[in-house]
Coordinates of C-alpha atoms in Angstrom, one line a residue:
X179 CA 54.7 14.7 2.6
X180 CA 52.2 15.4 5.4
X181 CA 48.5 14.8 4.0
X182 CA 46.3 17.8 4.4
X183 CA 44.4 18.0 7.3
X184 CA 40.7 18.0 6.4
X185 CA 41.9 14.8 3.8
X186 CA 43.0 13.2 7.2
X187 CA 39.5 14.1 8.8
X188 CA 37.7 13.3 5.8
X189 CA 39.3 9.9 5.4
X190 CA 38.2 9.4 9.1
X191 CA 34.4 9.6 8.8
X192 CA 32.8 6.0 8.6
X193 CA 30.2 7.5 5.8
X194 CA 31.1 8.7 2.2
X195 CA 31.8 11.9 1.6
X196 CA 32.9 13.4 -2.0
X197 CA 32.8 17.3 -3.0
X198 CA 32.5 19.0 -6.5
X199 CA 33.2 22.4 -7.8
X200 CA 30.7 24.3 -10.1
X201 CA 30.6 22.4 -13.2
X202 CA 30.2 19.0 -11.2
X203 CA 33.8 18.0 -11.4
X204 CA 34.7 15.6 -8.2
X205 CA 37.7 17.4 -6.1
X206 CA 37.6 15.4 -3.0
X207 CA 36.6 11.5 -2.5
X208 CA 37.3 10.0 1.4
X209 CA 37.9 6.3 1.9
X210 CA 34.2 5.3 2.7
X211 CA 33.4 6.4 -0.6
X212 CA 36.0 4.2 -2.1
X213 CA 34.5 1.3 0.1
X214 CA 30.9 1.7 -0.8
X215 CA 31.3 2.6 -4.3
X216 CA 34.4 0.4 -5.4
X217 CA 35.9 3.7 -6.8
X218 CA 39.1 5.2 -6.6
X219 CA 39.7 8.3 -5.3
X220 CA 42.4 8.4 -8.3
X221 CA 39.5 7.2 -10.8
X222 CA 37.0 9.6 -9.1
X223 CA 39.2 12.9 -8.6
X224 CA 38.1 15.8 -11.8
X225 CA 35.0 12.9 -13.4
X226 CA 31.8 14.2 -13.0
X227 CA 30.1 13.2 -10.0
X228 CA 26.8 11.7 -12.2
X229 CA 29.5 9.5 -14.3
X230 CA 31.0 7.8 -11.0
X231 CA 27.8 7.2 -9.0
X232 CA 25.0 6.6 -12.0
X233 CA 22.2 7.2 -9.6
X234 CA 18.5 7.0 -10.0
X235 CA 18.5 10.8 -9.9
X236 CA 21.3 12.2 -11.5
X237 CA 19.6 12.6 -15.1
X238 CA 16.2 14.1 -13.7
X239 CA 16.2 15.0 -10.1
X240 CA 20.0 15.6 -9.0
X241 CA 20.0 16.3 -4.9
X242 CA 23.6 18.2 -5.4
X243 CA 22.1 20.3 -8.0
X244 CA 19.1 20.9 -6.4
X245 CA 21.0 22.2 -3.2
X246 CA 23.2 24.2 -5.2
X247 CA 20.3 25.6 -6.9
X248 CA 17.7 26.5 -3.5
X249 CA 21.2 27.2 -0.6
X250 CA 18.3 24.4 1.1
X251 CA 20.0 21.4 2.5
X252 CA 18.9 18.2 1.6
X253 CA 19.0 15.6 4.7
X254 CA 18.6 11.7 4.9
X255 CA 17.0 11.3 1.3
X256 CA 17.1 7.6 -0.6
X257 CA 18.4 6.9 -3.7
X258 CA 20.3 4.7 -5.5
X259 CA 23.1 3.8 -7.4
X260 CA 25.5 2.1 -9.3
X261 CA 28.7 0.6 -7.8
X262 CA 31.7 -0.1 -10.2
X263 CA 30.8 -3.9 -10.2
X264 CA 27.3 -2.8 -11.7
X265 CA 25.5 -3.6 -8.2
X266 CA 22.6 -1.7 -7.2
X267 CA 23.1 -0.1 -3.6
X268 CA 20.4 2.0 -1.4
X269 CA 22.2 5.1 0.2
X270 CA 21.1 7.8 2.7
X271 CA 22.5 10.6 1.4
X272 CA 22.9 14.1 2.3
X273 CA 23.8 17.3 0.7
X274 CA 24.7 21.1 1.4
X275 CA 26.5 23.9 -0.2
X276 CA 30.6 24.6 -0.2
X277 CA 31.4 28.3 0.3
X278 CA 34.7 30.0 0.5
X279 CA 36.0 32.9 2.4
X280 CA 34.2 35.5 0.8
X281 CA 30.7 33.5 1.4
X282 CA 30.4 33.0 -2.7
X283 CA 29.2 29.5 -3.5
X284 CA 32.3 27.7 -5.1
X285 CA 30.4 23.9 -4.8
X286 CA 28.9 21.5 -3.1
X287 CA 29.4 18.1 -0.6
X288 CA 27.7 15.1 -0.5
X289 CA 27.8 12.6 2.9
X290 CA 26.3 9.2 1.5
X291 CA 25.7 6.0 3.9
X292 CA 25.1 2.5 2.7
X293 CA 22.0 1.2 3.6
X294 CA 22.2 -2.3 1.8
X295 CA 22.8 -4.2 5.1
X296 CA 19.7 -2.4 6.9
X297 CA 17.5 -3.1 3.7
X298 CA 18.8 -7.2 3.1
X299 CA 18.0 -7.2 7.2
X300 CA 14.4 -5.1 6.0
X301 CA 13.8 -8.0 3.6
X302 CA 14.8 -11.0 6.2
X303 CA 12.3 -9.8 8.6
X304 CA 9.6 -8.9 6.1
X305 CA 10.4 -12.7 4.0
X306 CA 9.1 -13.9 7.8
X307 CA 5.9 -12.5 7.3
X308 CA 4.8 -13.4 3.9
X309 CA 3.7 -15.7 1.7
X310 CA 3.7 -15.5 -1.8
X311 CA 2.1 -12.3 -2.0
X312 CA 0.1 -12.1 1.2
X313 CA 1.1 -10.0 4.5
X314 CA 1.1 -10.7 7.7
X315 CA 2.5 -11.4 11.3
X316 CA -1.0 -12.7 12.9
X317 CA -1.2 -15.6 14.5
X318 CA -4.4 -16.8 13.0
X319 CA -2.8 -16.0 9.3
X320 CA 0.3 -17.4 9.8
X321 CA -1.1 -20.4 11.1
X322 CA -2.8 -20.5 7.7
X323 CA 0.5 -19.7 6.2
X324 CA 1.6 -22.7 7.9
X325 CA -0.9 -24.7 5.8
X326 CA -1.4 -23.4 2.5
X327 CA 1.2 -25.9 0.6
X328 CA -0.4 -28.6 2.5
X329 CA -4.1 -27.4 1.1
X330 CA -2.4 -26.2 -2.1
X331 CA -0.8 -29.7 -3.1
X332 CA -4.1 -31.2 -2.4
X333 CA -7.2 -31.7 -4.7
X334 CA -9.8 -30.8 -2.0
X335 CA -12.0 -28.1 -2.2
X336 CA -11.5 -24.7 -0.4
X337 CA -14.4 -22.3 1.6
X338 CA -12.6 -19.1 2.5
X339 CA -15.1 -17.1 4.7
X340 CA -13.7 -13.4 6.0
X341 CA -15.2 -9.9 5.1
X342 CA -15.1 -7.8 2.4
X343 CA -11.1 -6.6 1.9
X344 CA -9.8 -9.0 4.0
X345 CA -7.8 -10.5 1.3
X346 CA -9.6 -13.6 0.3
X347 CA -8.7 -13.0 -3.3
X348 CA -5.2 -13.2 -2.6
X349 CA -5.5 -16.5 -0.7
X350 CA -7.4 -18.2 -3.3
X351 CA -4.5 -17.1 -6.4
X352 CA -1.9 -17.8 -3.7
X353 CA -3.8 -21.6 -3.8
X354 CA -3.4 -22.0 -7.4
X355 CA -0.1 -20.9 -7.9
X356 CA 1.3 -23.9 -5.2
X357 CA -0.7 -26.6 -6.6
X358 CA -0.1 -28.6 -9.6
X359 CA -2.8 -26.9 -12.0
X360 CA -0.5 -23.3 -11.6
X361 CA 0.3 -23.7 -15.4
X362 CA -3.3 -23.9 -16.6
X363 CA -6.2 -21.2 -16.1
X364 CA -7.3 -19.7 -12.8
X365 CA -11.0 -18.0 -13.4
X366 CA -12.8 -16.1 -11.1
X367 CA -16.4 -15.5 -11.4
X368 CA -18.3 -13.0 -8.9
X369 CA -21.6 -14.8 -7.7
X370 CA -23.4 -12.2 -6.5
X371 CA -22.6 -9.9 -9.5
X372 CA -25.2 -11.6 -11.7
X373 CA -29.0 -13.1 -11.6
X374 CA -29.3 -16.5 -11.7
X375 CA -30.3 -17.2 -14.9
X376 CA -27.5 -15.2 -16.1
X377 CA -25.2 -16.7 -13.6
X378 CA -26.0 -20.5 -14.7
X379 CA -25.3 -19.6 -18.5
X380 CA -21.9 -18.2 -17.5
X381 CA -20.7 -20.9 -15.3
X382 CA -21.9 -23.7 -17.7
X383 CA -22.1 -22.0 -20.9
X384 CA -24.7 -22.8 -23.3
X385 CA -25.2 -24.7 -26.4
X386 CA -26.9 -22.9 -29.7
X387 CA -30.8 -22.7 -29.6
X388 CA -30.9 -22.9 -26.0
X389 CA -32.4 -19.5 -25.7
X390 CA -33.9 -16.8 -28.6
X391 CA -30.4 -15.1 -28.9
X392 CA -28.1 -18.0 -28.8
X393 CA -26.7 -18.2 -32.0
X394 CA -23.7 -20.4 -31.4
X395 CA -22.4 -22.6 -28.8
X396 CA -20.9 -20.9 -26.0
X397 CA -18.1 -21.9 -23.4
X398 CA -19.0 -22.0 -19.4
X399 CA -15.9 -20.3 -16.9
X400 CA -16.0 -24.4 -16.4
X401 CA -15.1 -25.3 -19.6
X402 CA -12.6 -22.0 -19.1
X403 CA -10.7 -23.4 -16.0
X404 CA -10.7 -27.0 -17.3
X405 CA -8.0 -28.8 -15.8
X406 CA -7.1 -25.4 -13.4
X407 CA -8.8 -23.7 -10.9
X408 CA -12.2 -21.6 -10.9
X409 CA -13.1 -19.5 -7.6
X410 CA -16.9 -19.0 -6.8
X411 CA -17.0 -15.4 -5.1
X412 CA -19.5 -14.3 -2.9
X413 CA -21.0 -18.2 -3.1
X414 CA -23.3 -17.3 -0.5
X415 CA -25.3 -15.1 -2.8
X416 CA -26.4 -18.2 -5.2
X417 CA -29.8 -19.0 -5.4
X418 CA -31.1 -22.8 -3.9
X419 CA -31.8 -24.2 -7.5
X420 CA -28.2 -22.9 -8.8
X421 CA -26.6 -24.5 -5.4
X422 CA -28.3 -28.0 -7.1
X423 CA -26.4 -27.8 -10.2
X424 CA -23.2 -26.5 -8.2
X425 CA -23.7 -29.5 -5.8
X426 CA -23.5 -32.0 -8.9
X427 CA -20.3 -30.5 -10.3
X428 CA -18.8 -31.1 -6.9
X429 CA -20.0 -35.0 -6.4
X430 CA -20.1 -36.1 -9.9
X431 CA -17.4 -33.8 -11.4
X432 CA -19.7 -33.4 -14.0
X433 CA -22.5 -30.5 -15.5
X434 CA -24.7 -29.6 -18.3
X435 CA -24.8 -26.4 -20.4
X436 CA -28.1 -24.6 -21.0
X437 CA -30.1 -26.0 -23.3
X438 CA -27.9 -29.3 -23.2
X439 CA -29.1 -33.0 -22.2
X440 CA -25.2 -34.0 -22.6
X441 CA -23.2 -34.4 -19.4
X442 CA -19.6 -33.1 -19.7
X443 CA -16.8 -33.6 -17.1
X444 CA -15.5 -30.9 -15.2
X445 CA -11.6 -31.5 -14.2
X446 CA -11.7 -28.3 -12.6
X447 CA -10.6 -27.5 -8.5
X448 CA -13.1 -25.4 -6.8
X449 CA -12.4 -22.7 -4.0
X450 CA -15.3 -21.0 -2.9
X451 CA -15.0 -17.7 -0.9
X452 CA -17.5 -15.3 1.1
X453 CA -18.3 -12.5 3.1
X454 CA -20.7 -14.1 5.0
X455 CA -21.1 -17.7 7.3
X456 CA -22.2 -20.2 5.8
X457 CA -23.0 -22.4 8.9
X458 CA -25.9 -19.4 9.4
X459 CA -27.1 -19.3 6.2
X460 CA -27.4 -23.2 6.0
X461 CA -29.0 -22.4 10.0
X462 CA -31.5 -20.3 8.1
X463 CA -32.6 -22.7 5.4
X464 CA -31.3 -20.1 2.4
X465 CA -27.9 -22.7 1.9
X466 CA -28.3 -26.1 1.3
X467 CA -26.2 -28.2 4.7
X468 CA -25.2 -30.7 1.2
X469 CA -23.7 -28.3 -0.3
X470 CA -22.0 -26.8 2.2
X471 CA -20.3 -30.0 3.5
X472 CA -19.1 -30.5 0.3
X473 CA -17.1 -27.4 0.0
X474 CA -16.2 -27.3 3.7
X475 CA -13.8 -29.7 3.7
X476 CA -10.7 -27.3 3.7
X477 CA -12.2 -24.1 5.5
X478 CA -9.8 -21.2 6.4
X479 CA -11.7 -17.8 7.8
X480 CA -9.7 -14.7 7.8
X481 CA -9.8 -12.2 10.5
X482 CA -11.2 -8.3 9.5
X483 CA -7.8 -5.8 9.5
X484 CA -9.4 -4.6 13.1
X485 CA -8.6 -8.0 14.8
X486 CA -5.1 -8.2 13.0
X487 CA -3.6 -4.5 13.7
X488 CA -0.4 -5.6 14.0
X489 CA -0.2 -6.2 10.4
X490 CA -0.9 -2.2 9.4
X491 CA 2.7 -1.1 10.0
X492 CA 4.0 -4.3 7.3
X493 CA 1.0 -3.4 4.9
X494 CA 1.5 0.6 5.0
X495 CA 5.8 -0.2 3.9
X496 CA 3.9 -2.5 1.4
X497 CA 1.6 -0.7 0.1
X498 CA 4.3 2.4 0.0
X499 CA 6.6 0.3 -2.0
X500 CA 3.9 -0.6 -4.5
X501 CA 3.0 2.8 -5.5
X502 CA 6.1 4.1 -5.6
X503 CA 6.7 1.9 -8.0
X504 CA 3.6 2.2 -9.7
X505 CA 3.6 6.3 -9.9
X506 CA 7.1 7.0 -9.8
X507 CA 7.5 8.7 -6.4
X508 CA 10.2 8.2 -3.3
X509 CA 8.0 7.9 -0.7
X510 CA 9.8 6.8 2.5
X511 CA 6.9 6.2 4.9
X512 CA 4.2 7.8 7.3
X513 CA 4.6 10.1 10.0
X514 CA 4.6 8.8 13.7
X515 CA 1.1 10.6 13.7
X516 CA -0.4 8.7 10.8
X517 CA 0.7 5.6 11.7
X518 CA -1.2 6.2 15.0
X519 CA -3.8 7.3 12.9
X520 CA -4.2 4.3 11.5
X521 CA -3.8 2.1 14.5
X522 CA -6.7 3.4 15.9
X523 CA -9.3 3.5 13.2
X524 CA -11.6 0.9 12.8
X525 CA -10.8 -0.1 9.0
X526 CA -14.4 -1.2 8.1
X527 CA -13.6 -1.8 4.3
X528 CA -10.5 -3.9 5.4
X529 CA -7.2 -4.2 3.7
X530 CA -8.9 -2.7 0.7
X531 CA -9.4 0.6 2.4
X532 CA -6.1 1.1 4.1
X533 CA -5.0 0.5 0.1
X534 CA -7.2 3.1 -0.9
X535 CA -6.0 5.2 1.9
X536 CA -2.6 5.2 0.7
X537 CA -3.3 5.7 -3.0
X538 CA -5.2 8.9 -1.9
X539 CA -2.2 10.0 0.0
X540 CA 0.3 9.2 -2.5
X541 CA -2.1 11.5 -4.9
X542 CA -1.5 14.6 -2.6
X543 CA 2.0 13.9 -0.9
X544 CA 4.9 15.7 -2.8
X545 CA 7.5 14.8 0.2
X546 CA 9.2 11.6 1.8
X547 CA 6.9 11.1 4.1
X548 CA 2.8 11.2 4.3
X549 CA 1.5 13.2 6.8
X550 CA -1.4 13.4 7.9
X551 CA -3.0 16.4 5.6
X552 CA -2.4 13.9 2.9
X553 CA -4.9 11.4 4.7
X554 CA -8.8 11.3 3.4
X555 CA -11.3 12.9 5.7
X556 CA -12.8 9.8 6.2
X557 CA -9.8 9.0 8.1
X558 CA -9.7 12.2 10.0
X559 CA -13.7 12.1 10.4
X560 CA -13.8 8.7 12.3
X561 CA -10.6 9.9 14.6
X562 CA -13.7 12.4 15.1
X563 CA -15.9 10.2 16.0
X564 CA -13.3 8.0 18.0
X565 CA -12.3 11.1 20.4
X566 CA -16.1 11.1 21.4
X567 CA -16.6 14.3 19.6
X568 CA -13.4 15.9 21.0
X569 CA -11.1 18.1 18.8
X570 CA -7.2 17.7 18.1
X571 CA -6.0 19.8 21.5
X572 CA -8.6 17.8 23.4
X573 CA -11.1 20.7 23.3
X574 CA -15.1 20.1 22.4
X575 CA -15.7 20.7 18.6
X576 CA -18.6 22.9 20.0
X577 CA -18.3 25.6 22.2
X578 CA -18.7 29.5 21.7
X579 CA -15.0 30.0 22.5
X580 CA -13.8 29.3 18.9
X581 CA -10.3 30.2 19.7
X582 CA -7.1 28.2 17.9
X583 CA -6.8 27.1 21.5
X584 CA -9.9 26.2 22.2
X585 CA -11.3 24.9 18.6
X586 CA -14.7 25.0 17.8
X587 CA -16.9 25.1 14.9
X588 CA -19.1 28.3 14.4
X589 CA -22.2 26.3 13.0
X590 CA -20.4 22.6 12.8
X591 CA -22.7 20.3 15.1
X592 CA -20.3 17.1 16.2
X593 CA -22.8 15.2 13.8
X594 CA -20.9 16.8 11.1
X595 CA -17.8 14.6 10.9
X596 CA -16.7 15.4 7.9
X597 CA -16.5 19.1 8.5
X598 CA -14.8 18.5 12.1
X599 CA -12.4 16.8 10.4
X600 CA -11.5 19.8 8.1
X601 CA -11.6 22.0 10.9
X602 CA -9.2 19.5 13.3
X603 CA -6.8 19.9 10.0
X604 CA -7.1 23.6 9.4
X605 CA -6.4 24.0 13.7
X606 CA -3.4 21.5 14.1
X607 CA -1.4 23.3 11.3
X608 CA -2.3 26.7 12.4
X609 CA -0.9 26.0 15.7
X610 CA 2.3 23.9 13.5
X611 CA 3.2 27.8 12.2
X612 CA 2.3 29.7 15.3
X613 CA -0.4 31.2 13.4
X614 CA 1.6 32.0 10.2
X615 CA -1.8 32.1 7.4
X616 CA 0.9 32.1 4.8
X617 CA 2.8 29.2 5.3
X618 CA -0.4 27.8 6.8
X619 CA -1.9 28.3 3.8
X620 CA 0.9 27.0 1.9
X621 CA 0.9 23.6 3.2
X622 CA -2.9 23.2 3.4
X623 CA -2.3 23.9 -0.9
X624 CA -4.5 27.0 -0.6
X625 CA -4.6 30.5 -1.0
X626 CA -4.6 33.0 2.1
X627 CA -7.5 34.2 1.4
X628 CA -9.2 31.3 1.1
X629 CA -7.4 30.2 4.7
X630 CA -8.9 33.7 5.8
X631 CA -12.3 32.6 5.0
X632 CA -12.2 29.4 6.3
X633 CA -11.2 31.0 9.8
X634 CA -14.1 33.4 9.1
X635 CA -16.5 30.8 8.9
X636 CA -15.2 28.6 11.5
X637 CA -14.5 30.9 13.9
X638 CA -11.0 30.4 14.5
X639 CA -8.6 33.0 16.0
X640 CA -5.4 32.6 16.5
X641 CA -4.3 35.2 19.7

């Protein structure tokens, strides 16, 4: 017998495609479902479509039953699922509503393409551009990359000099974890966090009586780290009589805790990081030049995120992936207008901020992808700044025009970033809906009237 001929079509199309009626029962299953799935259409025909494909959302967030719930079609959305070896697979699925002659909803399809090649070829080129957990495709950081086992397997002590975000942190851990002390402690103590007489007793400890409240003998981050690894943040911050005592620890492996006349040894590596140079500071006479030989031996400087933009696009998927794990969402990526965004500001806080960034946007972004209402103003304020005190459409942000094509604050100097910024938002999604408040409103997450006032104040008409 002749096979049907939407079967014949169906079986044709390179991506799955199944269909179930109202109560979720599978009545049609192609031959790329087969393939991706391992499922029979004869297994697969009248079982529920959540029992075949145990996906990530059938239980709370079903796309099928969403569509057949809204009539709004659901297009290109990640999940994934279950194949019938127990093998996780990444789909691209998409979903719509089945209707029959009389227009009266009677089920729903479901087109489903395997994205496991595209994601093992995802993880090939990102494995190219990391190390351990650091990212990056610089030159200047993977030529450190190119390195760090070398420095790792070693005993010699580490300087890492870059500013404030750039990651130092994660070099130093990523040290440890390569060299032979990764099974015993790794201690971290902030330099510049403490005074120095506070700072000495909690790098050497001190022994009881050494001061009016030391009742007891207590333990130094030395003593903490002994036989691992302690890094000295900020080292630049220590005072000249500390560096002394530091600079004894380094030659004779040795100190003494507060209050002590008893030398003990210290089998302890030492990497030293800071924000600062050190080569200036010992130029300056606040850094002794003995001290900084000593922990100059293996120097590595890292580059601000501004010299190294070519990592933002591999640290914005990064950074996506990690708090979607972390808060539960499906977050796919940015926008093309964020990521531009982003590749022009100057990133002043570093790594750290474009983390930040994210967070904030992940806080506020209930889609797949973060646009840029989602982004801080401080984000939007400095694009502000960057356009020379120019608005979204190109216009001056002051002008007595204050037209939706022509923006302009109504009492906003250009020395007001931060409310530029909120008008540059309120403008470029007014313009999005043709002037629509209500779905203006809607995506801003405000009320109309509230939209109403805004444009009151601002002056903004829309013609």
């Amino acid at each position: 017998m002749a096979r049907p001929h939407t079967e014949v079509i169906l079986d044709s199309i390179a991506d799955g495609v199944f269909t179930v009626d109202k109560d979720w029962n599978i009545t049609s299953f192609n031959r790329a479902a087969e393939r991706i799935t391992g499922v029979s259409k004869r297994q697969a025909i009248g079982q529920k479509c959540f029992d075949v494909f145990r996906a990530d959302i059938c239980q709370t967030a079903c796309a099928l039953r969403q569509t057949m719930e809204t009539r709004k079609n659901l297009v290109d959305h990640r999940i994934n699922i279950l194949n019938s070896d127990g093998r996780q697979i990444q789909l691209s699925i998409s979903t719509a509503v089945l209707r029959n002659d009389k227009g009266a909803i009677v089920g729903g399809v479901e087109t489903f393409r395997d994205l496991s090649a595209i994601e093992i070829l995802r993880k090939e080129i990102s494995e190219q551009y990391s190390f351990e957990d650091i990212i990056s495709k610089n030159h200047e950081i993977k030529r450190i990359f190119g390195i760090m086992q070398d420095i790792a397997t070693s005993e010699s002590t580490v300087l890492i000099e870059g500013p404030s975000g750039s990651g130092k942190e994660l070099f130093a851990k990523a040290i440890h974890n390569l060299s032979p002390r990764k099974n015993k402690k790794y201690i971290v103590v902030n330099c510049g966090a403490l005074p120095d007489t506070l700072l000495e007793s909690e790098l050497f400890g001190y022994v009881r009586g050494a001061f009016t409240d030391a009742k007891k003998d207590k333990p130094g981050r030395f003593a903490l780290a002994e036989g691992g690894t302690i890094m000295l943040d900020e080292i630049g911050e220590i005072s000249t009589a500390l560096q002394v005592k530091l600079l004894r620890v380094l030659q004779e492996k040795e100190y003494e805790p507060l209050g002590s006349i008893k030398p003990i040894k210290a089998n302890v590596r030492i990497i030293a990081s800071t924000n600062r140079t050190l080569a200036d500071l010992v130029a300056m006479g606040t850094f002794r030049d003995d001290l900084y030989y000593r922990l100059n031996i293996m120097k590595m400087v890292l580059p601000p995120l501004k010299k190294r933009r070519e990592d933002i696009p591999l640290l914005v998927e990064h950074f996506i992936h990690q708090f979607n794990a972390k808060m539960g969402k499906n977050i796919e990526s940015v926008s093309n207008e964020v990521m531009h965004l982003f590749m022009q500001h100057s990133f002043p806080g570093n790594i750290r901020e474009l983390e930040n960034v994210i967070e904030h946007a992940f806080v506020l972004c209930h889609e797949t992808t973060i646009e840029r209402r989602h982004l801080p103003l401080e984000i939007l304020a400095g694009e502000a700044r960057d356009a020379g005190g120019r608005g979204a459409e190109g216009f001056p942000l002051q002008t007595k025009d204050h037209t939706a094509h022509g923006p302009a604050q109504a009492g906003v100097s250009a020395g007001d970033p931060i409310q530029a910024a909120k008008l540059r938002v309120i403008v470029d999604v007014l313009h999005k809906h043709h002037g629509n408040r209500r779905r203006t409103a809607e995506e801003l997450g405000i009320h109309k009237a509230t939209l109403w006032r805004w444009m009151q104040k601002y002056g903004i008409r829309y013609p």
